[in-house]
PDB file of C-alpha atoms in Angstrom:
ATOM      1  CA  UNK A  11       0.000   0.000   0.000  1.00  0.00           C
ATOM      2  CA  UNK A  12       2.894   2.357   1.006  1.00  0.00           C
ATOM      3  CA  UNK A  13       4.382   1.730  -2.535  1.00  0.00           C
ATOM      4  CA  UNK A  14       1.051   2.429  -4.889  1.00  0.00           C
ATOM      5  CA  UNK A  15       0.484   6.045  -2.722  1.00  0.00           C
ATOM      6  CA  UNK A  16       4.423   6.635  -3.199  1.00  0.00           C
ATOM      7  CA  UNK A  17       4.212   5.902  -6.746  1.00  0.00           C
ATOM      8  CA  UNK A  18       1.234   8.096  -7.067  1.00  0.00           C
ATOM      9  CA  UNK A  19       2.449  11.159  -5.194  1.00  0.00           C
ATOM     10  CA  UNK A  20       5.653  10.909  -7.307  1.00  0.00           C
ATOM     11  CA  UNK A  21       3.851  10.641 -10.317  1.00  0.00           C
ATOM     12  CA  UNK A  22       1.787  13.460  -9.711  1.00  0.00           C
ATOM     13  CA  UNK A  23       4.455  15.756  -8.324  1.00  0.00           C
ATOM     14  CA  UNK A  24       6.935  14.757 -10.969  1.00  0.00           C
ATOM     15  CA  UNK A  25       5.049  13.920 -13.970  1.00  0.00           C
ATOM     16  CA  UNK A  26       2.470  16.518 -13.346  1.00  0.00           C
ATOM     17  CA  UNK A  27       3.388  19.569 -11.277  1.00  0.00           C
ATOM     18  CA  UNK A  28       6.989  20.035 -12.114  1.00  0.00           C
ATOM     19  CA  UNK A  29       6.193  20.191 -16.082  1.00  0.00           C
ATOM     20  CA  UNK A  30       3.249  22.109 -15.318  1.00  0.00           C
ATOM     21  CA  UNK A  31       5.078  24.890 -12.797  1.00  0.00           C
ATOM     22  CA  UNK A  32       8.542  24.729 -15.651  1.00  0.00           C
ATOM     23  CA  UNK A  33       6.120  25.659 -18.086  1.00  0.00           C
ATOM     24  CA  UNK A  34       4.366  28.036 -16.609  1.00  0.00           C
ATOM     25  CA  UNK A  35       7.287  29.622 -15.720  1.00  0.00           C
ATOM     26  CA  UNK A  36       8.482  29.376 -19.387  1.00  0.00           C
ATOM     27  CA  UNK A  37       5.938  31.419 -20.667  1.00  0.00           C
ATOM     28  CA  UNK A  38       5.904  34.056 -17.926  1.00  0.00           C
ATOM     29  CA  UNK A  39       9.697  34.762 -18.153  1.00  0.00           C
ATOM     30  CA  UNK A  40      10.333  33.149 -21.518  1.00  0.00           C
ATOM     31  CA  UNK A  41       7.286  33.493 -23.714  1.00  0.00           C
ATOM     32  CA  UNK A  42       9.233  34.031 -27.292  1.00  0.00           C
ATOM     33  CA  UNK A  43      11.195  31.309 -26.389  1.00  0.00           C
ATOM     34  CA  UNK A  44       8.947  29.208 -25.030  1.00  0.00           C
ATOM     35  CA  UNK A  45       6.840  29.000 -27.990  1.00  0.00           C
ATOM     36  CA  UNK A  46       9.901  28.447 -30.333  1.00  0.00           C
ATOM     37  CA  UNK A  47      11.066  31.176 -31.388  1.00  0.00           C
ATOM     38  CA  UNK A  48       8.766  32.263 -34.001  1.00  0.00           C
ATOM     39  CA  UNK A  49       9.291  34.733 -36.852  1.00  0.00           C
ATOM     40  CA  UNK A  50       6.440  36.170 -38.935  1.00  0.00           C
ATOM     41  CA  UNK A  51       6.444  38.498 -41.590  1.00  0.00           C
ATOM     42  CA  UNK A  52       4.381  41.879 -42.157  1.00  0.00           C
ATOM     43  CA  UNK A  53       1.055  39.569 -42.752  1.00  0.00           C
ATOM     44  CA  UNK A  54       1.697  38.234 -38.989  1.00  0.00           C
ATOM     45  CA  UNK A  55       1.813  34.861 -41.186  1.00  0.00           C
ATOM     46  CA  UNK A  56       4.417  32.275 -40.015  1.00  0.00           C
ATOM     47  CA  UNK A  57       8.021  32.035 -41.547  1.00  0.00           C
ATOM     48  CA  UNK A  58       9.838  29.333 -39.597  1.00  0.00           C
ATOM     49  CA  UNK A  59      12.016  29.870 -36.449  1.00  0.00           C
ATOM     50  CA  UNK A  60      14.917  31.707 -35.407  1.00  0.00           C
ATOM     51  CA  UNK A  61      16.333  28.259 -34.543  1.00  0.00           C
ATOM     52  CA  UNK A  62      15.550  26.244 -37.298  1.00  0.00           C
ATOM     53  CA  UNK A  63      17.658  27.227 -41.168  1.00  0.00           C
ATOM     54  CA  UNK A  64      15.489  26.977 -44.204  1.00  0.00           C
ATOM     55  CA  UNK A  65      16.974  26.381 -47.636  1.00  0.00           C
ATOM     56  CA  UNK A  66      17.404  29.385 -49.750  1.00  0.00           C
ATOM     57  CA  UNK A  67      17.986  28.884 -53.303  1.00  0.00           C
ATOM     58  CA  UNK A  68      17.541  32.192 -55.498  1.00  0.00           C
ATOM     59  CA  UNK A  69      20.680  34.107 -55.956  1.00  0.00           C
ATOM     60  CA  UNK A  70      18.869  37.342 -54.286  1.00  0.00           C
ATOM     61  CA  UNK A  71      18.864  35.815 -50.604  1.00  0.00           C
ATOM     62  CA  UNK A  72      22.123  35.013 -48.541  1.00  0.00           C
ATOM     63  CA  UNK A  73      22.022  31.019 -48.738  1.00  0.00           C
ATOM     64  CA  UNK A  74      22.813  28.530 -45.343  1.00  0.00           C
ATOM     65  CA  UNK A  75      25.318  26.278 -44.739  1.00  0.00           C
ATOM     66  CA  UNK A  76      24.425  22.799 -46.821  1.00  0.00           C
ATOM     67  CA  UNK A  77      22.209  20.406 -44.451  1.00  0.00           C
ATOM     68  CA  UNK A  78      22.929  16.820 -44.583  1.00  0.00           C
ATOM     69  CA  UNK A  79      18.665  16.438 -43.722  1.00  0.00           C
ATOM     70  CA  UNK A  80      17.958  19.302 -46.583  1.00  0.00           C
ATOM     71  CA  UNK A  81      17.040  21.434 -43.610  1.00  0.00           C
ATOM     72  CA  UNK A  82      13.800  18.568 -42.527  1.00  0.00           C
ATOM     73  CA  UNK A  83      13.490  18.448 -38.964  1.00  0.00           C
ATOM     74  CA  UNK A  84      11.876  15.023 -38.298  1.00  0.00           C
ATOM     75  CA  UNK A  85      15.479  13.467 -39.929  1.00  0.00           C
ATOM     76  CA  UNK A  86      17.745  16.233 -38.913  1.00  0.00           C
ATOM     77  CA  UNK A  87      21.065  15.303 -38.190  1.00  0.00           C
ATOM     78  CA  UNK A  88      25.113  15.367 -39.121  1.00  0.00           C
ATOM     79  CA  UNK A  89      26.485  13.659 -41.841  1.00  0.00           C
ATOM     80  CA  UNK A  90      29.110  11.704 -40.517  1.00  0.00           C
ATOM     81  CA  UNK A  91      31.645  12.492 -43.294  1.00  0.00           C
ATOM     82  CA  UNK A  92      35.301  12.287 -42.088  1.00  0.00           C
ATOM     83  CA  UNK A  93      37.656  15.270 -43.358  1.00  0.00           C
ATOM     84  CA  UNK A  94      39.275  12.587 -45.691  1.00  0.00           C
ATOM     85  CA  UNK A  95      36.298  10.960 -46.750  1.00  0.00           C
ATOM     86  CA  UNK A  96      36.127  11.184 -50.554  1.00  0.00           C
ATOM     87  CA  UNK A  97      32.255  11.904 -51.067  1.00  0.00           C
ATOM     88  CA  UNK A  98      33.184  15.400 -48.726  1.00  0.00           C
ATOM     89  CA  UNK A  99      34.959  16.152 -52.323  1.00  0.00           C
ATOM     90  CA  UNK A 100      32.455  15.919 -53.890  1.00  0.00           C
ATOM     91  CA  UNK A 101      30.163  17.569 -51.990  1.00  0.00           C
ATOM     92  CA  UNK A 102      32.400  20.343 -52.290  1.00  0.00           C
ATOM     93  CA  UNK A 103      32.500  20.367 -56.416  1.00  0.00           C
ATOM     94  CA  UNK A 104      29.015  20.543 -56.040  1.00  0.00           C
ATOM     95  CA  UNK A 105      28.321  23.394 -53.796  1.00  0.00           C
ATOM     96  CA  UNK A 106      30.975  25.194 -56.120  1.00  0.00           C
ATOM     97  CA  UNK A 107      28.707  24.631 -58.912  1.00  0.00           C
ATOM     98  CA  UNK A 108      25.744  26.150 -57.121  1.00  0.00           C
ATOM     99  CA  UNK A 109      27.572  28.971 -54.942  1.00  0.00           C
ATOM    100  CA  UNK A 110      30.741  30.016 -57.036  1.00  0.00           C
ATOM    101  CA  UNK A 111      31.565  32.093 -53.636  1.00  0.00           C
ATOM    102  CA  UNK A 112      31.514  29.160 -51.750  1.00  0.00           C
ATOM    103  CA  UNK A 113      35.436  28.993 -51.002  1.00  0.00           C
ATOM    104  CA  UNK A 114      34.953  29.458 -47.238  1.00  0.00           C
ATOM    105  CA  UNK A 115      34.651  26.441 -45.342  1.00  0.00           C
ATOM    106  CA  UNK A 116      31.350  27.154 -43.359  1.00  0.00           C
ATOM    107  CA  UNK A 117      29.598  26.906 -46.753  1.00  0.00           C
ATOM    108  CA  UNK A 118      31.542  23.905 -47.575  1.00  0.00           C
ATOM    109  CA  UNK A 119      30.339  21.697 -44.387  1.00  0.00           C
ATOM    110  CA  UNK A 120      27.190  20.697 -42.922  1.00  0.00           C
ATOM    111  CA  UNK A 121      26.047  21.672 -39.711  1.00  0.00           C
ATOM    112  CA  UNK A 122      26.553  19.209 -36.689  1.00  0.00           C
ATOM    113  CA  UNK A 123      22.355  18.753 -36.566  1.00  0.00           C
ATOM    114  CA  UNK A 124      21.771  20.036 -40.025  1.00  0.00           C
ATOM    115  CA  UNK A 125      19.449  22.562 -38.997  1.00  0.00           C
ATOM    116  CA  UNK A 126      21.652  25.509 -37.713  1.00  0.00           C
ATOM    117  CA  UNK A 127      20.943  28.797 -38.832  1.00  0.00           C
ATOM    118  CA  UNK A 128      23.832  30.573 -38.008  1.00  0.00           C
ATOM    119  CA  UNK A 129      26.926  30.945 -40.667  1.00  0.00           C
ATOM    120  CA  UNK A 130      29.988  32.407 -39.432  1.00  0.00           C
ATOM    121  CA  UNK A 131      30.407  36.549 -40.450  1.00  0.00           C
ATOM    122  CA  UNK A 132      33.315  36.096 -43.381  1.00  0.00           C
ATOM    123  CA  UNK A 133      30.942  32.852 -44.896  1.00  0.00           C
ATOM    124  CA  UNK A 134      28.245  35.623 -44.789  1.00  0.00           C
ATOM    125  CA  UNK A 135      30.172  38.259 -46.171  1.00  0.00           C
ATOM    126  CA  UNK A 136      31.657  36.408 -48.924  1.00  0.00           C
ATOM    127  CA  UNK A 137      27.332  36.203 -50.541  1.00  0.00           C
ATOM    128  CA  UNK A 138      27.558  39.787 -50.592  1.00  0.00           C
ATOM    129  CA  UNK A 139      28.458  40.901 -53.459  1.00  0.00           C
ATOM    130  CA  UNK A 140      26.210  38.342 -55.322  1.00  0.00           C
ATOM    131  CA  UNK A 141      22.948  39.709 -53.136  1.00  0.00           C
ATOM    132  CA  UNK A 142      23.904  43.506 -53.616  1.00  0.00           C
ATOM    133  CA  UNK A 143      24.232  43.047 -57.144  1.00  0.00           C
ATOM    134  CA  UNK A 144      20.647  40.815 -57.159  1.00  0.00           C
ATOM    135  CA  UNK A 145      18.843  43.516 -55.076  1.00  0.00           C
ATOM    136  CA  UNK A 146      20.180  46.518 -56.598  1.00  0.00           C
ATOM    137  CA  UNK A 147      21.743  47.312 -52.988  1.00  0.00           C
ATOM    138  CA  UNK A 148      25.238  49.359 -52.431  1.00  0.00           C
ATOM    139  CA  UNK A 149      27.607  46.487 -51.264  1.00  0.00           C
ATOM    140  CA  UNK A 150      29.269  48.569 -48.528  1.00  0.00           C
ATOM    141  CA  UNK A 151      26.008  49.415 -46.993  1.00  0.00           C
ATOM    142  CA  UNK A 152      24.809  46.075 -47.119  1.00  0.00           C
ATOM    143  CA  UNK A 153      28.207  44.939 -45.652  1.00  0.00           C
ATOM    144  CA  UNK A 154      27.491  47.314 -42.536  1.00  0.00           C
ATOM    145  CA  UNK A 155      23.930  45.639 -42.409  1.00  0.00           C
ATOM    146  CA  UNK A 156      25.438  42.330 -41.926  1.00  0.00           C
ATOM    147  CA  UNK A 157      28.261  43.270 -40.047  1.00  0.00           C
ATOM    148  CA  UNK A 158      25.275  44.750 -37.283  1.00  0.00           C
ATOM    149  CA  UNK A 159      23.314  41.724 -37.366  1.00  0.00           C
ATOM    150  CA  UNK A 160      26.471  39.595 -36.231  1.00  0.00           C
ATOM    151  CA  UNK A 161      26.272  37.979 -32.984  1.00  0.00           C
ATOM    152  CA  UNK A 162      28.954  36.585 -30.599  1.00  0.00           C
ATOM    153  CA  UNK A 163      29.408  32.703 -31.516  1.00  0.00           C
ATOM    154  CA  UNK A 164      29.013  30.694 -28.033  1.00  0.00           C
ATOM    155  CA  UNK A 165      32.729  29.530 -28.507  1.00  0.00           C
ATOM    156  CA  UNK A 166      33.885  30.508 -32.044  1.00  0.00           C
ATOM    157  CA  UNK A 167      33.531  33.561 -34.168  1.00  0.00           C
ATOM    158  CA  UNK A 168      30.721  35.923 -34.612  1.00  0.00           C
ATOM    159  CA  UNK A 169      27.971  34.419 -36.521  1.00  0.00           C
ATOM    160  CA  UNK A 170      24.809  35.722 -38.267  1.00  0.00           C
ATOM    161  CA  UNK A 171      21.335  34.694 -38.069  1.00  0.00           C
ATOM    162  CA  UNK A 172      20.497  33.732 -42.274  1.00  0.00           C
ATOM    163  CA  UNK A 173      16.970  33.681 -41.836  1.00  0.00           C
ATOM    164  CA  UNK A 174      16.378  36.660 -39.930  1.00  0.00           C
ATOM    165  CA  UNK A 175      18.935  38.504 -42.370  1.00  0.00           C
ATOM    166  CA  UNK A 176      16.889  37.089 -45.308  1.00  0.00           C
ATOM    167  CA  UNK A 177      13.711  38.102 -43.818  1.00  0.00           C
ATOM    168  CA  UNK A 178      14.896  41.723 -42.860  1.00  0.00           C
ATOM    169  CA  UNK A 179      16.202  42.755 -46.407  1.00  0.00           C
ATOM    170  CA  UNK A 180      12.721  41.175 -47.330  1.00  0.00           C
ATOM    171  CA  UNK A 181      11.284  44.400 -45.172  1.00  0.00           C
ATOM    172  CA  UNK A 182      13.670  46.574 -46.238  1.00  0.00           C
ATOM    173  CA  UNK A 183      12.482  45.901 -50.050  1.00  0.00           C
ATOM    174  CA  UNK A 184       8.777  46.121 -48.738  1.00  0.00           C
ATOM    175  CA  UNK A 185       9.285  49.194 -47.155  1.00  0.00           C
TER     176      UNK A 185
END
């Protein structure tokens, strides 16, 4: 009998209350967070998350690092290719073929999970040209705009955001 009411009060203190009082106080402190980090555009209608990349193709938007799960969530994950492993060469030729800028590494490797969003600031920098000259923008000011939206990487360089770049020159040109 002492078991069953010590399994029960556990249950309902740990399998009940404690999610119930972390989530709560998710969404009082945390609510953006909480709710994962969603970014809409001027219509208020979903775009994705800021935690999530998305594959951008057309030459006018700043493209993400290659994902080994083409950027699906349910099969996200790294690819396991070694530094000497012969289909990494190829990966490379292709990327080339897609992104002739592509000669810094970040845009030569996959992400650990495949889904990062962040690039490093000189893989970032090195799409510039090909976006100002898509978008009709002055390179040097569009330089400065990426250069802002750098953040501090948690143990390497400064990264930037792609999606949230990609969706602000979006409401620039909407503007």
């Amino acid at each position: 009998m002492i078991a069953i009411r010590t399994l029960l009060t556990l249950t309902l203190l740990l399998g009940v209350a404690y999610p119930l009082a972390v989530t709560g106080l998710a969404q009082l402190v945390f609510p953006w967070q909480a709710n994962g980090s969603q970014l809409h555009d001027d219509k208020q209608q979903l775009i994705g998350s800021a935690l999530l990349a998305q594959k951008f193709k057309r030459a006018d938007y700043f493209h993400s690092r290659p994902s080994a799960s083409d950027f699906a969530t349910l099969g996200g994950g790294a690819s396991n290719l070694g530094m000497s492993s012969p289909l990494r060469a190829e990966f490379a030729t292709e990327v080339a073929k897609e992104q002739p800028e592509a000669r810094v590494p970040a845009l030569l490797t996959r992400s650990a999970s495949g889904l990062d969003p962040h690039l490093p600031l000189d893989a970032v920098l090195s799409q510039v040209d090909r976006v100002a000259k898509e978008r009709g923008l002055d390179p040097a000011r569009l330089t400065e705009q990426v250069k802002s939206a750098a953040q501090a990487g948690i143990l390497g360089p400064q990264v930037v955001n792609i999606l949230q770049l990609n969706l602000q020159l979006d409401h620039q040109k909407g503007a």
